Short mmCIF file of C-alpha atoms in Angstrom, two decimals:
data_model
loop_
_atom_site.label_atom_id
_atom_site.label_comp_id
_atom_site.label_asym_id
_atom_site.label_seq_id
_atom_site.Cartn_x
_atom_site.Cartn_y
_atom_site.Cartn_z
CA MET A 870 43.51 92.10 30.78
CA ASN A 871 42.33 89.54 28.51
CA PRO A 872 44.02 86.15 27.98
CA THR A 873 45.25 87.20 24.49
CA HIS A 874 47.63 89.73 26.14
CA LEU A 875 49.27 87.24 28.36
CA SER A 876 52.87 86.57 27.75
CA PRO A 877 53.48 83.75 26.95
CA ARG A 878 49.98 83.05 25.34
CA SER A 879 50.31 79.25 25.86
CA HIS A 880 52.21 76.31 27.76
CA PRO A 881 53.79 73.51 26.13
CA LEU A 882 52.69 69.91 27.41
CA GLN A 883 53.98 66.58 26.29
CA ILE A 884 52.09 63.39 27.32
CA ASN A 885 53.62 59.86 26.31
CA GLY A 886 54.97 61.35 23.05
CA VAL A 887 51.98 63.71 22.17
CA GLN A 888 52.67 67.39 22.21
CA ARG A 889 50.05 70.15 22.89
CA ASP A 890 50.46 73.79 23.51
CA LEU A 891 47.83 74.76 26.12
CA PRO A 892 46.25 78.19 25.82
CA LEU A 893 46.33 80.31 28.81
CA PHE A 894 43.16 81.57 30.56
CA LYS A 895 42.58 84.28 33.10
CA VAL A 896 40.86 82.71 36.02
CA GLN A 897 41.44 85.67 38.50
CA PRO A 898 42.46 89.23 37.99
CA ASP A 899 46.05 88.38 38.89
CA LEU A 900 46.18 84.62 37.78
CA ALA A 901 46.02 82.55 34.60
CA ILE A 902 46.12 78.71 34.18
CA ALA A 903 47.03 76.50 31.09
CA VAL A 904 43.80 75.03 30.04
CA LEU A 905 43.91 71.28 29.28
CA ASN A 906 40.70 70.23 27.29
CA ILE A 907 40.84 66.58 26.15
CA LEU A 908 37.23 66.63 24.83
CA GLY A 909 37.45 65.55 21.23
CA ASP A 910 41.24 64.99 21.47
CA THR A 911 41.36 61.12 21.00
CA GLU A 912 45.04 61.14 20.44
CA LEU A 913 45.88 62.75 23.74
CA THR A 914 43.45 60.95 25.62
CA GLU A 915 44.65 57.62 24.59
CA ALA A 916 48.22 58.61 25.19
CA ALA A 917 47.12 59.64 28.65
CA ALA A 918 45.14 56.52 29.28
CA THR A 919 48.09 54.18 28.23
CA ALA A 920 50.58 55.91 30.30
CA LEU A 921 48.33 56.10 33.48
CA GLN A 922 47.41 52.43 33.00
CA GLN A 923 51.04 51.66 33.07
CA ARG A 924 51.61 53.82 36.15
CA MET A 925 48.68 52.28 38.08
CA ALA A 926 49.44 48.68 37.07
CA ASP A 927 50.51 47.56 40.45
CA ILE A 928 47.50 49.21 42.30
CA ALA A 929 44.60 47.12 43.33
CA PHE A 930 41.35 48.78 42.54
CA ASP A 931 38.04 47.73 41.00
CA VAL A 932 36.31 50.89 39.73
CA ILE A 933 37.24 54.08 38.18
CA VAL A 934 35.48 57.13 39.40
CA THR A 935 35.56 60.70 37.61
CA ALA A 936 33.62 63.90 37.83
CA GLU A 937 31.61 65.28 34.91
CA ALA A 938 32.49 66.31 32.29
CA LYS A 939 36.05 66.91 30.81
CA SER A 940 37.70 63.83 32.25
CA ILE A 941 34.94 61.31 31.03
CA PRO A 942 36.91 60.52 27.92
CA LEU A 943 40.01 59.65 30.21
CA ALA A 944 37.82 57.52 32.41
CA TYR A 945 36.36 55.66 29.47
CA ALA A 946 39.82 55.17 27.80
CA LEU A 947 41.44 54.03 31.12
CA SER A 948 38.44 51.67 31.74
CA VAL A 949 39.00 50.03 28.25
CA HIS A 950 42.74 49.81 28.85
CA SER A 951 42.52 48.49 32.29
CA ALA A 952 39.25 46.19 31.98
CA ARG A 953 37.52 47.81 34.97
CA PRO A 954 34.12 49.83 34.84
CA TYR A 955 33.97 53.38 35.49
CA VAL A 956 31.26 55.78 37.16
CA VAL A 957 30.72 59.45 36.48
CA LEU A 958 29.64 61.65 39.27
CA ARG A 959 27.10 63.92 37.74
CA LYS A 960 26.73 67.82 38.03
CA ASN A 961 22.88 67.85 37.60
CA TYR A 962 20.43 65.67 39.35
CA LYS A 963 18.06 63.71 37.18
CA SER A 964 15.03 61.80 38.69
CA TYR A 965 16.31 58.47 37.36
CA MET A 966 19.26 58.78 39.64
CA GLY A 967 17.08 57.79 42.48
CA GLU A 968 18.48 58.48 46.03
CA ALA A 969 21.67 60.06 44.93
CA LEU A 970 24.43 61.19 47.31
CA SER A 971 25.63 64.78 46.88
CA THR A 972 28.14 67.31 47.90
CA GLU A 973 29.39 70.58 46.59
CA THR A 974 32.73 71.76 45.01
CA LEU A 975 34.20 74.99 43.78
CA SER A 976 35.65 74.84 40.29
CA ILE A 977 38.70 77.17 39.51
CA THR A 978 37.59 77.54 35.92
CA THR A 979 34.02 78.60 36.65
CA GLY A 980 34.63 80.19 40.03
CA LYS A 981 31.16 78.88 41.11
CA THR A 982 30.02 76.25 43.48
CA GLN A 983 28.92 73.16 41.73
CA THR A 984 27.15 69.96 43.18
CA LEU A 985 28.42 66.46 42.50
CA TYR A 986 25.91 63.66 42.57
CA LEU A 987 26.62 59.88 42.84
CA ASP A 988 23.36 58.16 41.62
CA ALA A 989 21.89 55.08 43.39
CA LYS A 990 22.89 52.63 40.70
CA ASP A 991 26.61 53.71 40.72
CA ARG A 992 26.52 53.92 44.58
CA THR A 993 25.61 50.12 44.62
CA ALA A 994 28.38 49.63 42.19
CA ILE A 995 31.13 50.94 44.18
CA GLN A 996 29.95 50.30 47.81
CA GLY A 997 32.60 48.27 49.53
CA LYS A 998 34.94 48.46 46.52
CA LYS A 999 38.48 49.84 46.01
CA VAL A 1000 38.19 52.91 43.66
CA ALA A 1001 40.62 55.11 41.57
CA LEU A 1002 39.65 58.78 41.41
CA VAL A 1003 40.60 60.14 37.91
CA ASP A 1004 40.51 63.77 36.81
CA ASP A 1005 42.04 65.70 33.99
CA VAL A 1006 43.64 68.21 36.06
CA VAL A 1007 43.95 68.36 39.99
CA SER A 1008 44.35 72.08 40.67
CA THR A 1009 42.81 73.43 43.87
CA GLY A 1010 41.78 70.11 45.11
CA SER A 1011 38.02 71.09 45.55
CA THR A 1012 36.81 68.50 43.15
CA LEU A 1013 38.96 65.70 44.50
CA ALA A 1014 37.76 66.62 48.14
CA ALA A 1015 34.20 66.46 47.01
CA MET A 1016 34.81 63.17 45.32
CA ARG A 1017 36.44 61.74 48.50
CA ILE A 1018 33.43 62.82 50.57
CA LEU A 1019 31.11 60.86 48.24
CA MET A 1020 33.27 57.95 48.28
CA ALA A 1021 33.40 57.76 52.01
CA GLU A 1022 29.47 58.24 52.08
CA ALA A 1023 29.20 55.45 49.59
CA GLU A 1024 31.66 53.09 51.62
CA ALA A 1025 34.16 52.99 48.97
CA GLU A 1026 37.90 52.92 49.61
CA VAL A 1027 40.07 55.27 47.55
CA ALA A 1028 43.01 53.13 46.49
CA ALA A 1029 44.48 55.63 44.00
CA VAL A 1030 44.24 59.16 42.77
CA ALA A 1031 45.34 59.79 39.05
CA ALA A 1032 45.35 62.68 36.72
CA ILE A 1033 46.91 63.82 33.45
CA CYS A 1034 48.27 67.00 35.20
CA THR A 1035 48.60 68.44 38.55
CA GLU A 1036 48.52 72.27 38.85
CA GLY A 1037 49.98 74.83 41.41
CA ASP A 1038 52.14 73.64 44.13
CA PRO A 1039 53.58 70.11 43.10
CA GLU A 1040 54.42 69.31 46.64
CA GLN A 1041 50.57 69.50 47.45
CA TRP A 1042 49.74 66.78 45.12
CA ALA A 1043 52.37 64.30 45.91
CA GLU A 1044 49.77 61.45 46.27
CA VAL A 1045 48.34 61.92 42.82
CA ILE A 1046 49.81 59.81 40.09
CA ALA A 1047 50.16 62.37 37.48
CA LEU A 1048 51.95 62.47 34.00
CA ALA A 1049 52.93 66.14 34.05
CA HIS A 1050 52.82 69.29 36.32
CA LEU A 1051 51.32 72.63 35.09
CA PRO A 1052 52.54 75.77 36.60
CA VAL A 1053 50.03 78.76 37.20
CA PHE A 1054 50.94 82.10 35.74
CA PRO A 1055 50.75 85.13 37.69
CA ILE A 1056 49.48 88.33 35.83
CA GLU A 1057 51.32 91.71 36.71
CA ALA A 1058 49.21 94.67 36.75
#
């Protein structure tokens, strides 16, 4: 079954007054997810960053940390709104990254193992600091777990976890400061 034959074909999402209809995408033979892609969507990114900044106003943190790539615009906007720097965990190692730390994660959207790298420069920037881990969607928790491993190796303290949306079992993500929750969509044979 291809995603165009799913019923419904999209899922509505409203973030801080901005409405989007998220397309459904088949990630397993019996499961589809609503895909949130903020790349190029400045209006939604700004709305989410503003709302997250308000929700995180009383949390003490020094640096925002995100994983490449879809959540980079959110980390940037949140950095501007909060006047705090941000760090991006990369998915490909480049020689200029020096003695980078690395760990693996499994993405629900690709179904493949990926490696996250914290470069030497950014490692120095977060060492001994309180960080806010930021993602667009927290779904299986694999990326979040990998981010936590890298923060522990870099001797940074995770002060908060924030995302535009959580997905799946909402009780599993009670610690995540999220603006909305996305259900998963079983596909019947």
